[in-house]
């Protein structure tokens, strides 16, 4: 799977999500191309990265204050290291697949990243997991490519690669029109299904995870003026040495768009006012600012 839809997801997309988005639609005021008017136009001169608008791991958003007002850095820990390596690996594997390079060894590339110079955590385990993801993606992409070639034997290889690996990974886009950073990186845009995906490493589903694809859809609309009505969160995790992947596919409708705008405005306000929101009653064990906050 990863970014490919399985049989059930395809049926859900075609029989439920697409008809629903066509029927319900999206209010014109909430399309990204109307970035220059209310409610989309940012009312504070603050540009934020998407993860700081959408993240919910600090209950009071003190992570945002520390990062943007006090310019503090968090510390690497195992979950952060695992997340970064898996994102890099997924991007690397799909980039190779899109070029038809299905047999490039993993180890040379991994060594060149020099993760051990700055990351913390169980690095041998992270490397093992990364190799699993890499092999999985390339073998699946190769299989999809072979199916495409055998179905269209007279087509050009390049055409079949574009059709069988239809993913722009780590697609760079400018979010300034909507109060986001000038360099945003979308985990994946599936251009055949017109879906924006966000990748999460871990199996815990959370409604707030839908915010990030919604934010990227708005930015995408602001730049390309193409409607994006469906988003997806891909969850990857590891259990008993097995890679597990699940997807949450959902419409990017008015409710989600309004929620994202509310989050953007609230967080831009916090940064603009340079207001320390204080400590929550409880801090998650994986927070990268624990030593900064003294917990
Ligand atoms: S340690 Fe607690 S207060 Fe500080 S950023 Fe993390 S969750 Fe927020």
PDB file of C-alpha atoms and ligand atoms in Angstrom:
ATOM      1  CA  UNK A   1       0.000   0.000   0.000  1.00  0.00           C
ATOM      2  CA  UNK A   2       1.651   3.102   1.413  1.00  0.00           C
ATOM      3  CA  UNK A   3       0.273   5.499  -1.211  1.00  0.00           C
ATOM      4  CA  UNK A   4      -1.392   2.903  -3.468  1.00  0.00           C
ATOM      5  CA  UNK A   5      -5.057   2.272  -2.710  1.00  0.00           C
ATOM      6  CA  UNK A   6      -6.022  -1.299  -1.930  1.00  0.00           C
ATOM      7  CA  UNK A   7      -9.215  -2.859  -3.252  1.00  0.00           C
ATOM      8  CA  UNK A   8     -11.406  -1.767  -0.338  1.00  0.00           C
ATOM      9  CA  UNK A   9     -10.018   1.782  -0.371  1.00  0.00           C
ATOM     10  CA  UNK A  10     -10.636   2.051  -4.122  1.00  0.00           C
ATOM     11  CA  UNK A  11     -14.234   0.923  -3.693  1.00  0.00           C
ATOM     12  CA  UNK A  12     -14.711   3.349  -0.812  1.00  0.00           C
ATOM     13  CA  UNK A  13     -13.287   6.158  -2.921  1.00  0.00           C
ATOM     14  CA  UNK A  14     -15.440   5.418  -5.965  1.00  0.00           C
ATOM     15  CA  UNK A  15     -18.713   4.462  -4.292  1.00  0.00           C
ATOM     16  CA  UNK A  16     -18.701   6.698  -1.207  1.00  0.00           C
ATOM     17  CA  UNK A  17     -16.221   9.541  -1.157  1.00  0.00           C
ATOM     18  CA  UNK A  18     -16.378  10.781  -4.757  1.00  0.00           C
ATOM     19  CA  UNK A  19     -20.209  10.784  -4.948  1.00  0.00           C
ATOM     20  CA  UNK A  20     -20.337  12.473  -1.534  1.00  0.00           C
ATOM     21  CA  UNK A  21     -17.921  15.251  -2.469  1.00  0.00           C
ATOM     22  CA  UNK A  22     -19.772  15.830  -5.759  1.00  0.00           C
ATOM     23  CA  UNK A  23     -23.094  16.034  -3.976  1.00  0.00           C
ATOM     24  CA  UNK A  24     -22.090  18.139  -0.970  1.00  0.00           C
ATOM     25  CA  UNK A  25     -19.443  20.300  -2.653  1.00  0.00           C
ATOM     26  CA  UNK A  26     -17.304  22.994  -1.066  1.00  0.00           C
ATOM     27  CA  UNK A  27     -18.315  26.611  -0.430  1.00  0.00           C
ATOM     28  CA  UNK A  28     -16.644  28.956  -2.887  1.00  0.00           C
ATOM     29  CA  UNK A  29     -15.405  31.123   0.000  1.00  0.00           C
ATOM     30  CA  UNK A  30     -13.408  28.162   1.300  1.00  0.00           C
ATOM     31  CA  UNK A  31     -11.558  27.345  -1.892  1.00  0.00           C
ATOM     32  CA  UNK A  32      -7.845  28.139  -1.702  1.00  0.00           C
ATOM     33  CA  UNK A  33      -7.945  30.315  -4.813  1.00  0.00           C
ATOM     34  CA  UNK A  34      -9.914  32.886  -2.808  1.00  0.00           C
ATOM     35  CA  UNK A  35      -6.862  33.441  -0.594  1.00  0.00           C
ATOM     36  CA  UNK A  36      -7.187  37.221  -1.022  1.00  0.00           C
ATOM     37  CA  UNK A  37     -10.474  37.586   0.827  1.00  0.00           C
ATOM     38  CA  UNK A  38     -12.123  36.644   4.109  1.00  0.00           C
ATOM     39  CA  UNK A  39     -12.051  34.079   5.643  1.00  0.00           C
ATOM     40  CA  UNK A  40      -8.947  32.780   3.863  1.00  0.00           C
ATOM     41  CA  UNK A  41      -6.755  35.865   3.881  1.00  0.00           C
ATOM     42  CA  UNK A  42      -4.434  35.792   6.909  1.00  0.00           C
ATOM     43  CA  UNK A  43      -5.022  38.737   9.225  1.00  0.00           C
ATOM     44  CA  UNK A  44      -1.656  38.482  10.995  1.00  0.00           C
ATOM     45  CA  UNK A  45       1.689  38.887   9.179  1.00  0.00           C
ATOM     46  CA  UNK A  46       2.959  35.531  10.422  1.00  0.00           C
ATOM     47  CA  UNK A  47       4.079  32.628   8.220  1.00  0.00           C
ATOM     48  CA  UNK A  48       4.000  29.209   9.859  1.00  0.00           C
ATOM     49  CA  UNK A  49       5.091  25.746   8.741  1.00  0.00           C
ATOM     50  CA  UNK A  50       2.156  23.400   8.296  1.00  0.00           C
ATOM     51  CA  UNK A  51       3.149  21.098  11.160  1.00  0.00           C
ATOM     52  CA  UNK A  52       3.068  24.005  13.634  1.00  0.00           C
ATOM     53  CA  UNK A  53      -0.442  24.941  12.531  1.00  0.00           C
ATOM     54  CA  UNK A  54      -1.765  21.383  12.723  1.00  0.00           C
ATOM     55  CA  UNK A  55       0.224  19.578  15.410  1.00  0.00           C
ATOM     56  CA  UNK A  56      -1.581  18.747  18.622  1.00  0.00           C
ATOM     57  CA  UNK A  57       0.977  17.043  20.802  1.00  0.00           C
ATOM     58  CA  UNK A  58       1.438  19.990  23.178  1.00  0.00           C
ATOM     59  CA  UNK A  59      -1.999  20.645  24.740  1.00  0.00           C
ATOM     60  CA  UNK A  60      -1.292  24.377  25.187  1.00  0.00           C
ATOM     61  CA  UNK A  61       0.749  24.887  21.960  1.00  0.00           C
ATOM     62  CA  UNK A  62       3.789  25.861  24.023  1.00  0.00           C
ATOM     63  CA  UNK A  63       5.926  24.044  21.426  1.00  0.00           C
ATOM     64  CA  UNK A  64       4.894  26.725  18.934  1.00  0.00           C
ATOM     65  CA  UNK A  65       5.812  29.515  21.346  1.00  0.00           C
ATOM     66  CA  UNK A  66       9.209  27.944  22.082  1.00  0.00           C
ATOM     67  CA  UNK A  67      10.008  27.370  18.439  1.00  0.00           C
ATOM     68  CA  UNK A  68       8.835  30.647  16.953  1.00  0.00           C
ATOM     69  CA  UNK A  69       9.112  33.196  19.747  1.00  0.00           C
ATOM     70  CA  UNK A  70      12.001  31.944  21.866  1.00  0.00           C
ATOM     71  CA  UNK A  71      13.712  30.258  18.863  1.00  0.00           C
ATOM     72  CA  UNK A  72      14.418  27.162  20.939  1.00  0.00           C
ATOM     73  CA  UNK A  73      15.130  23.762  19.487  1.00  0.00           C
ATOM     74  CA  UNK A  74      13.775  20.489  20.750  1.00  0.00           C
ATOM     75  CA  UNK A  75      15.879  17.389  21.242  1.00  0.00           C
ATOM     76  CA  UNK A  76      16.028  14.365  19.002  1.00  0.00           C
ATOM     77  CA  UNK A  77      14.408  11.283  20.475  1.00  0.00           C
ATOM     78  CA  UNK A  78      13.447   7.877  19.119  1.00  0.00           C
ATOM     79  CA  UNK A  79       9.968   8.724  17.737  1.00  0.00           C
ATOM     80  CA  UNK A  80      11.262  11.877  16.041  1.00  0.00           C
ATOM     81  CA  UNK A  81      14.257  10.033  14.548  1.00  0.00           C
ATOM     82  CA  UNK A  82      12.071   7.166  13.345  1.00  0.00           C
ATOM     83  CA  UNK A  83       9.585   9.568  11.780  1.00  0.00           C
ATOM     84  CA  UNK A  84      12.266  11.529   9.945  1.00  0.00           C
ATOM     85  CA  UNK A  85      14.054   8.430   8.620  1.00  0.00           C
ATOM     86  CA  UNK A  86      10.837   6.788   7.440  1.00  0.00           C
ATOM     87  CA  UNK A  87       9.706   9.975   5.656  1.00  0.00           C
ATOM     88  CA  UNK A  88      13.097  10.232   3.924  1.00  0.00           C
ATOM     89  CA  UNK A  89      13.005   6.558   2.980  1.00  0.00           C
ATOM     90  CA  UNK A  90       9.508   6.715   1.517  1.00  0.00           C
ATOM     91  CA  UNK A  91      10.462   9.757  -0.540  1.00  0.00           C
ATOM     92  CA  UNK A  92      13.678   8.117  -1.735  1.00  0.00           C
ATOM     93  CA  UNK A  93      11.967   4.879  -2.735  1.00  0.00           C
ATOM     94  CA  UNK A  94       9.182   6.584  -4.702  1.00  0.00           C
ATOM     95  CA  UNK A  95      11.661   8.907  -6.391  1.00  0.00           C
ATOM     96  CA  UNK A  96      13.609   5.878  -7.623  1.00  0.00           C
ATOM     97  CA  UNK A  97      10.429   4.083  -8.650  1.00  0.00           C
ATOM     98  CA  UNK A  98       9.289   7.076 -10.701  1.00  0.00           C
ATOM     99  CA  UNK A  99      12.564   6.821 -12.615  1.00  0.00           C
ATOM    100  CA  UNK A 100      12.173   3.079 -13.150  1.00  0.00           C
ATOM    101  CA  UNK A 101      15.133   2.359 -10.856  1.00  0.00           C
ATOM    102  CA  UNK A 102      13.819  -0.591  -8.888  1.00  0.00           C
ATOM    103  CA  UNK A 103      17.133  -2.272  -8.011  1.00  0.00           C
ATOM    104  CA  UNK A 104      19.193   0.484  -6.361  1.00  0.00           C
ATOM    105  CA  UNK A 105      20.726  -0.850  -3.107  1.00  0.00           C
ATOM    106  CA  UNK A 106      19.448   0.659   0.109  1.00  0.00           C
ATOM    107  CA  UNK A 107      22.655   0.654   2.162  1.00  0.00           C
ATOM    108  CA  UNK A 108      24.754   3.118   0.152  1.00  0.00           C
ATOM    109  CA  UNK A 109      22.044   5.771   0.268  1.00  0.00           C
ATOM    110  CA  UNK A 110      21.338   5.170   3.947  1.00  0.00           C
ATOM    111  CA  UNK A 111      25.014   5.488   4.903  1.00  0.00           C
ATOM    112  CA  UNK A 112      25.278   8.797   3.052  1.00  0.00           C
ATOM    113  CA  UNK A 113      22.506  10.330   5.195  1.00  0.00           C
ATOM    114  CA  UNK A 114      24.780  10.159   8.280  1.00  0.00           C
ATOM    115  CA  UNK A 115      21.784   9.986  10.611  1.00  0.00           C
ATOM    116  CA  UNK A 116      23.980   8.741  13.458  1.00  0.00           C
ATOM    117  CA  UNK A 117      25.716  12.160  13.557  1.00  0.00           C
ATOM    118  CA  UNK A 118      22.700  13.883  15.094  1.00  0.00           C
ATOM    119  CA  UNK A 119      19.819  11.527  15.789  1.00  0.00           C
ATOM    120  CA  UNK A 120      18.988   9.751  19.013  1.00  0.00           C
ATOM    121  CA  UNK A 121      17.094   6.513  19.610  1.00  0.00           C
ATOM    122  CA  UNK A 122      17.496   2.886  18.664  1.00  0.00           C
ATOM    123  CA  UNK A 123      19.277   3.592  15.383  1.00  0.00           C
ATOM    124  CA  UNK A 124      19.938  -0.050  14.337  1.00  0.00           C
ATOM    125  CA  UNK A 125      16.219  -0.773  14.722  1.00  0.00           C
ATOM    126  CA  UNK A 126      15.310   2.357  12.776  1.00  0.00           C
ATOM    127  CA  UNK A 127      17.616   1.249   9.963  1.00  0.00           C
ATOM    128  CA  UNK A 128      15.971  -2.186   9.888  1.00  0.00           C
ATOM    129  CA  UNK A 129      12.513  -0.612   9.673  1.00  0.00           C
ATOM    130  CA  UNK A 130      13.650   1.805   6.965  1.00  0.00           C
ATOM    131  CA  UNK A 131      14.968  -1.068   4.849  1.00  0.00           C
ATOM    132  CA  UNK A 132      11.621  -2.860   5.183  1.00  0.00           C
ATOM    133  CA  UNK A 133       9.774   0.226   3.953  1.00  0.00           C
ATOM    134  CA  UNK A 134      12.232   0.760   1.094  1.00  0.00           C
ATOM    135  CA  UNK A 135      12.030  -2.844  -0.146  1.00  0.00           C
ATOM    136  CA  UNK A 136       8.267  -2.892   0.209  1.00  0.00           C
ATOM    137  CA  UNK A 137       7.708   0.271  -1.830  1.00  0.00           C
ATOM    138  CA  UNK A 138      10.095  -0.664  -4.615  1.00  0.00           C
ATOM    139  CA  UNK A 139       8.748  -4.191  -4.988  1.00  0.00           C
ATOM    140  CA  UNK A 140       5.163  -2.933  -5.064  1.00  0.00           C
ATOM    141  CA  UNK A 141       5.975  -0.167  -7.559  1.00  0.00           C
ATOM    142  CA  UNK A 142       7.811  -2.655  -9.767  1.00  0.00           C
ATOM    143  CA  UNK A 143       4.812  -4.934  -9.732  1.00  0.00           C
ATOM    144  CA  UNK A 144       2.462  -2.064 -10.672  1.00  0.00           C
ATOM    145  CA  UNK A 145       4.811  -1.044 -13.467  1.00  0.00           C
ATOM    146  CA  UNK A 146       4.989  -4.620 -14.808  1.00  0.00           C
ATOM    147  CA  UNK A 147       1.196  -4.850 -14.813  1.00  0.00           C
ATOM    148  CA  UNK A 148       0.983  -1.552 -16.727  1.00  0.00           C
ATOM    149  CA  UNK A 149       3.592  -2.621 -19.291  1.00  0.00           C
ATOM    150  CA  UNK A 150       1.944  -5.988 -19.888  1.00  0.00           C
ATOM    151  CA  UNK A 151      -1.444  -4.297 -20.337  1.00  0.00           C
ATOM    152  CA  UNK A 152      -0.050  -1.698 -22.765  1.00  0.00           C
ATOM    153  CA  UNK A 153       2.926  -3.400 -24.448  1.00  0.00           C
ATOM    154  CA  UNK A 154       3.292  -0.710 -27.122  1.00  0.00           C
ATOM    155  CA  UNK A 155       3.412   2.211 -24.728  1.00  0.00           C
ATOM    156  CA  UNK A 156       6.591   4.096 -23.891  1.00  0.00           C
ATOM    157  CA  UNK A 157       8.269   3.091 -20.635  1.00  0.00           C
ATOM    158  CA  UNK A 158       8.126   6.689 -19.422  1.00  0.00           C
ATOM    159  CA  UNK A 159       4.353   6.867 -19.920  1.00  0.00           C
ATOM    160  CA  UNK A 160       3.851   3.646 -18.031  1.00  0.00           C
ATOM    161  CA  UNK A 161       6.035   4.871 -15.160  1.00  0.00           C
ATOM    162  CA  UNK A 162       3.988   8.058 -14.909  1.00  0.00           C
ATOM    163  CA  UNK A 163       0.769   6.031 -14.877  1.00  0.00           C
ATOM    164  CA  UNK A 164       1.899   3.246 -12.546  1.00  0.00           C
ATOM    165  CA  UNK A 165       3.711   5.429  -9.969  1.00  0.00           C
ATOM    166  CA  UNK A 166       1.418   8.494 -10.007  1.00  0.00           C
ATOM    167  CA  UNK A 167       2.841  10.198  -6.938  1.00  0.00           C
ATOM    168  CA  UNK A 168       4.562  13.539  -6.450  1.00  0.00           C
ATOM    169  CA  UNK A 169       6.433  12.917  -3.208  1.00  0.00           C
ATOM    170  CA  UNK A 170       7.759  15.710  -0.999  1.00  0.00           C
ATOM    171  CA  UNK A 171       6.218  18.114  -3.472  1.00  0.00           C
ATOM    172  CA  UNK A 172       7.470  21.616  -2.684  1.00  0.00           C
ATOM    173  CA  UNK A 173       4.918  24.414  -2.709  1.00  0.00           C
ATOM    174  CA  UNK A 174       4.731  28.022  -1.507  1.00  0.00           C
ATOM    175  CA  UNK A 175       2.155  28.570   1.265  1.00  0.00           C
ATOM    176  CA  UNK A 176       2.591  32.323   1.786  1.00  0.00           C
ATOM    177  CA  UNK A 177      -0.783  33.283   0.278  1.00  0.00           C
ATOM    178  CA  UNK A 178      -2.460  31.463   3.155  1.00  0.00           C
ATOM    179  CA  UNK A 179      -0.100  32.437   5.983  1.00  0.00           C
ATOM    180  CA  UNK A 180       2.106  29.343   5.711  1.00  0.00           C
ATOM    181  CA  UNK A 181       5.837  29.056   5.076  1.00  0.00           C
ATOM    182  CA  UNK A 182       7.200  29.786   1.620  1.00  0.00           C
ATOM    183  CA  UNK A 183       8.670  26.295   1.375  1.00  0.00           C
ATOM    184  CA  UNK A 184       6.149  23.609   2.261  1.00  0.00           C
ATOM    185  CA  UNK A 185       6.645  19.984   1.409  1.00  0.00           C
ATOM    186  CA  UNK A 186       3.570  17.837   0.721  1.00  0.00           C
ATOM    187  CA  UNK A 187       4.248  14.201   1.621  1.00  0.00           C
ATOM    188  CA  UNK A 188       2.429  12.967  -1.475  1.00  0.00           C
ATOM    189  CA  UNK A 189       0.068  14.184  -4.153  1.00  0.00           C
ATOM    190  CA  UNK A 190      -1.568  11.363  -6.115  1.00  0.00           C
ATOM    191  CA  UNK A 191      -2.224  13.128  -9.404  1.00  0.00           C
ATOM    192  CA  UNK A 192      -4.378  10.375 -10.930  1.00  0.00           C
ATOM    193  CA  UNK A 193      -6.816  10.258  -8.018  1.00  0.00           C
ATOM    194  CA  UNK A 194      -6.368  13.916  -7.030  1.00  0.00           C
ATOM    195  CA  UNK A 195      -5.694  13.070  -3.375  1.00  0.00           C
ATOM    196  CA  UNK A 196      -3.286  14.745  -0.967  1.00  0.00           C
ATOM    197  CA  UNK A 197      -1.684  12.355   1.502  1.00  0.00           C
ATOM    198  CA  UNK A 198       0.052  12.954   4.780  1.00  0.00           C
ATOM    199  CA  UNK A 199       2.236  10.231   6.251  1.00  0.00           C
ATOM    200  CA  UNK A 200       2.233   9.417   9.968  1.00  0.00           C
ATOM    201  CA  UNK A 201       4.609   6.948  11.564  1.00  0.00           C
ATOM    202  CA  UNK A 202       2.559   5.226  14.267  1.00  0.00           C
ATOM    203  CA  UNK A 203      -0.814   3.574  14.457  1.00  0.00           C
ATOM    204  CA  UNK A 204      -2.814   5.940  16.663  1.00  0.00           C
ATOM    205  CA  UNK A 205      -5.545   7.573  14.643  1.00  0.00           C
ATOM    206  CA  UNK A 206      -6.634  11.046  15.593  1.00  0.00           C
ATOM    207  CA  UNK A 207      -9.177  13.345  13.991  1.00  0.00           C
ATOM    208  CA  UNK A 208      -6.669  16.217  14.095  1.00  0.00           C
ATOM    209  CA  UNK A 209      -4.441  14.332  11.634  1.00  0.00           C
ATOM    210  CA  UNK A 210      -6.925  15.327   8.941  1.00  0.00           C
ATOM    211  CA  UNK A 211      -5.937  18.961   9.324  1.00  0.00           C
ATOM    212  CA  UNK A 212      -2.603  18.670   7.559  1.00  0.00           C
ATOM    213  CA  UNK A 213      -3.942  17.297   4.233  1.00  0.00           C
ATOM    214  CA  UNK A 214      -6.734  19.891   4.451  1.00  0.00           C
ATOM    215  CA  UNK A 215      -4.179  22.682   4.858  1.00  0.00           C
ATOM    216  CA  UNK A 216      -2.134  21.391   1.952  1.00  0.00           C
ATOM    217  CA  UNK A 217      -5.272  21.112  -0.199  1.00  0.00           C
ATOM    218  CA  UNK A 218      -6.022  24.800   0.466  1.00  0.00           C
ATOM    219  CA  UNK A 219      -2.450  25.781  -0.398  1.00  0.00           C
ATOM    220  CA  UNK A 220      -2.560  23.590  -3.516  1.00  0.00           C
ATOM    221  CA  UNK A 221      -5.754  25.337  -4.596  1.00  0.00           C
ATOM    222  CA  UNK A 222      -4.226  28.756  -3.894  1.00  0.00           C
ATOM    223  CA  UNK A 223      -1.280  28.054  -6.224  1.00  0.00           C
ATOM    224  CA  UNK A 224      -2.653  25.807  -8.975  1.00  0.00           C
ATOM    225  CA  UNK A 225      -6.363  26.767  -8.789  1.00  0.00           C
ATOM    226  CA  UNK A 226      -7.368  23.111  -9.063  1.00  0.00           C
ATOM    227  CA  UNK A 227      -9.960  21.782  -6.579  1.00  0.00           C
ATOM    228  CA  UNK A 228      -8.730  19.100  -4.180  1.00  0.00           C
ATOM    229  CA  UNK A 229     -11.664  17.476  -2.414  1.00  0.00           C
ATOM    230  CA  UNK A 230     -10.179  14.337  -0.877  1.00  0.00           C
ATOM    231  CA  UNK A 231      -7.339  13.833   1.560  1.00  0.00           C
ATOM    232  CA  UNK A 232      -5.718  10.858   3.168  1.00  0.00           C
ATOM    233  CA  UNK A 233      -3.624  10.061   6.197  1.00  0.00           C
ATOM    234  CA  UNK A 234      -1.334   7.076   5.780  1.00  0.00           C
ATOM    235  CA  UNK A 235      -0.368   5.360   9.022  1.00  0.00           C
ATOM    236  CA  UNK A 236       2.767   3.216   8.991  1.00  0.00           C
ATOM    237  CA  UNK A 237       3.926   1.251  11.980  1.00  0.00           C
ATOM    238  CA  UNK A 238       5.829  -1.881  12.892  1.00  0.00           C
ATOM    239  CA  UNK A 239       4.600  -4.840  14.879  1.00  0.00           C
ATOM    240  CA  UNK A 240       6.460  -8.114  15.472  1.00  0.00           C
ATOM    241  CA  UNK A 241       8.940  -7.143  12.771  1.00  0.00           C
ATOM    242  CA  UNK A 242       6.105  -6.601  10.334  1.00  0.00           C
ATOM    243  CA  UNK A 243       5.351  -3.379   8.473  1.00  0.00           C
ATOM    244  CA  UNK A 244       1.695  -2.382   8.792  1.00  0.00           C
ATOM    245  CA  UNK A 245       0.037   0.330   6.701  1.00  0.00           C
ATOM    246  CA  UNK A 246      -3.477   1.734   7.004  1.00  0.00           C
ATOM    247  CA  UNK A 247      -5.226   4.701   5.409  1.00  0.00           C
ATOM    248  CA  UNK A 248      -7.836   7.181   6.510  1.00  0.00           C
ATOM    249  CA  UNK A 249      -9.471   8.697   3.420  1.00  0.00           C
ATOM    250  CA  UNK A 250     -11.856  11.623   3.920  1.00  0.00           C
ATOM    251  CA  UNK A 251     -13.551  14.528   2.141  1.00  0.00           C
ATOM    252  CA  UNK A 252     -11.907  17.936   2.520  1.00  0.00           C
ATOM    253  CA  UNK A 253     -15.173  19.767   2.994  1.00  0.00           C
ATOM    254  CA  UNK A 254     -16.278  22.999   4.617  1.00  0.00           C
ATOM    255  CA  UNK A 255     -15.974  21.764   8.194  1.00  0.00           C
ATOM    256  CA  UNK A 256     -12.351  20.638   7.847  1.00  0.00           C
ATOM    257  CA  UNK A 257     -11.360  23.763   5.928  1.00  0.00           C
ATOM    258  CA  UNK A 258     -12.937  26.038   8.549  1.00  0.00           C
ATOM    259  CA  UNK A 259     -11.245  24.082  11.332  1.00  0.00           C
ATOM    260  CA  UNK A 260      -7.856  24.500   9.647  1.00  0.00           C
ATOM    261  CA  UNK A 261      -8.433  28.266   9.255  1.00  0.00           C
ATOM    262  CA  UNK A 262      -9.355  28.537  12.921  1.00  0.00           C
ATOM    263  CA  UNK A 263      -6.149  26.727  13.917  1.00  0.00           C
ATOM    264  CA  UNK A 264      -4.056  28.908  11.601  1.00  0.00           C
ATOM    265  CA  UNK A 265      -5.533  32.131  12.986  1.00  0.00           C
ATOM    266  CA  UNK A 266      -5.275  31.057  16.609  1.00  0.00           C
ATOM    267  CA  UNK A 267      -1.640  30.009  16.259  1.00  0.00           C
ATOM    268  CA  UNK A 268      -0.641  33.058  14.209  1.00  0.00           C
ATOM    269  CA  UNK A 269      -2.180  35.189  16.969  1.00  0.00           C
ATOM    270  CA  UNK A 270      -0.122  33.426  19.635  1.00  0.00           C
ATOM    271  CA  UNK A 271       3.102  34.067  17.712  1.00  0.00           C
ATOM    272  CA  UNK A 272       2.149  37.651  16.839  1.00  0.00           C
ATOM    273  CA  UNK A 273       1.430  38.496  20.482  1.00  0.00           C
ATOM    274  CA  UNK A 274       4.519  36.563  21.652  1.00  0.00           C
ATOM    275  CA  UNK A 275       2.359  35.104  24.388  1.00  0.00           C
ATOM    276  CA  UNK A 276       3.615  32.144  26.437  1.00  0.00           C
ATOM    277  CA  UNK A 277       0.545  29.878  26.732  1.00  0.00           C
ATOM    278  CA  UNK A 278       1.963  28.114  29.812  1.00  0.00           C
ATOM    279  CA  UNK A 279       2.262  24.484  30.736  1.00  0.00           C
ATOM    280  CA  UNK A 280      -0.474  21.853  30.444  1.00  0.00           C
ATOM    281  CA  UNK A 281      -1.439  19.548  33.312  1.00  0.00           C
ATOM    282  CA  UNK A 282       0.355  16.715  31.570  1.00  0.00           C
ATOM    283  CA  UNK A 283       3.022  16.538  28.881  1.00  0.00           C
ATOM    284  CA  UNK A 284       3.302  13.636  26.407  1.00  0.00           C
ATOM    285  CA  UNK A 285       6.405  11.478  27.025  1.00  0.00           C
ATOM    286  CA  UNK A 286       7.605  11.890  23.428  1.00  0.00           C
ATOM    287  CA  UNK A 287       7.627  15.709  23.418  1.00  0.00           C
ATOM    288  CA  UNK A 288      10.927  17.031  22.107  1.00  0.00           C
ATOM    289  CA  UNK A 289      10.807  20.067  24.436  1.00  0.00           C
ATOM    290  CA  UNK A 290      10.666  18.197  27.752  1.00  0.00           C
ATOM    291  CA  UNK A 291      14.141  19.297  28.825  1.00  0.00           C
ATOM    292  CA  UNK A 292      13.461  22.894  27.738  1.00  0.00           C
ATOM    293  CA  UNK A 293      10.225  22.975  29.756  1.00  0.00           C
ATOM    294  CA  UNK A 294      11.837  21.146  32.674  1.00  0.00           C
ATOM    295  CA  UNK A 295       9.494  18.146  32.853  1.00  0.00           C
TER     296      UNK A 295
HETATM  297  S1  LIG B   1       7.179  19.707  27.400  1.00  0.00           S
HETATM  298 FE1  LIG B   1       4.986  19.971  27.763  1.00  0.00          FE
HETATM  299  S2  LIG B   1       4.647  22.205  27.764  1.00  0.00           S
HETATM  300 FE2  LIG B   1       6.649  21.841  26.886  1.00  0.00          FE
HETATM  301  S3  LIG B   1       6.198  21.826  24.692  1.00  0.00           S
HETATM  302 FE3  LIG B   1       6.176  19.706  25.404  1.00  0.00          FE
HETATM  303  S4  LIG B   1       4.047  19.243  25.876  1.00  0.00           S
HETATM  304 FE4  LIG B   1       4.258  21.464  25.712  1.00  0.00          FE
END
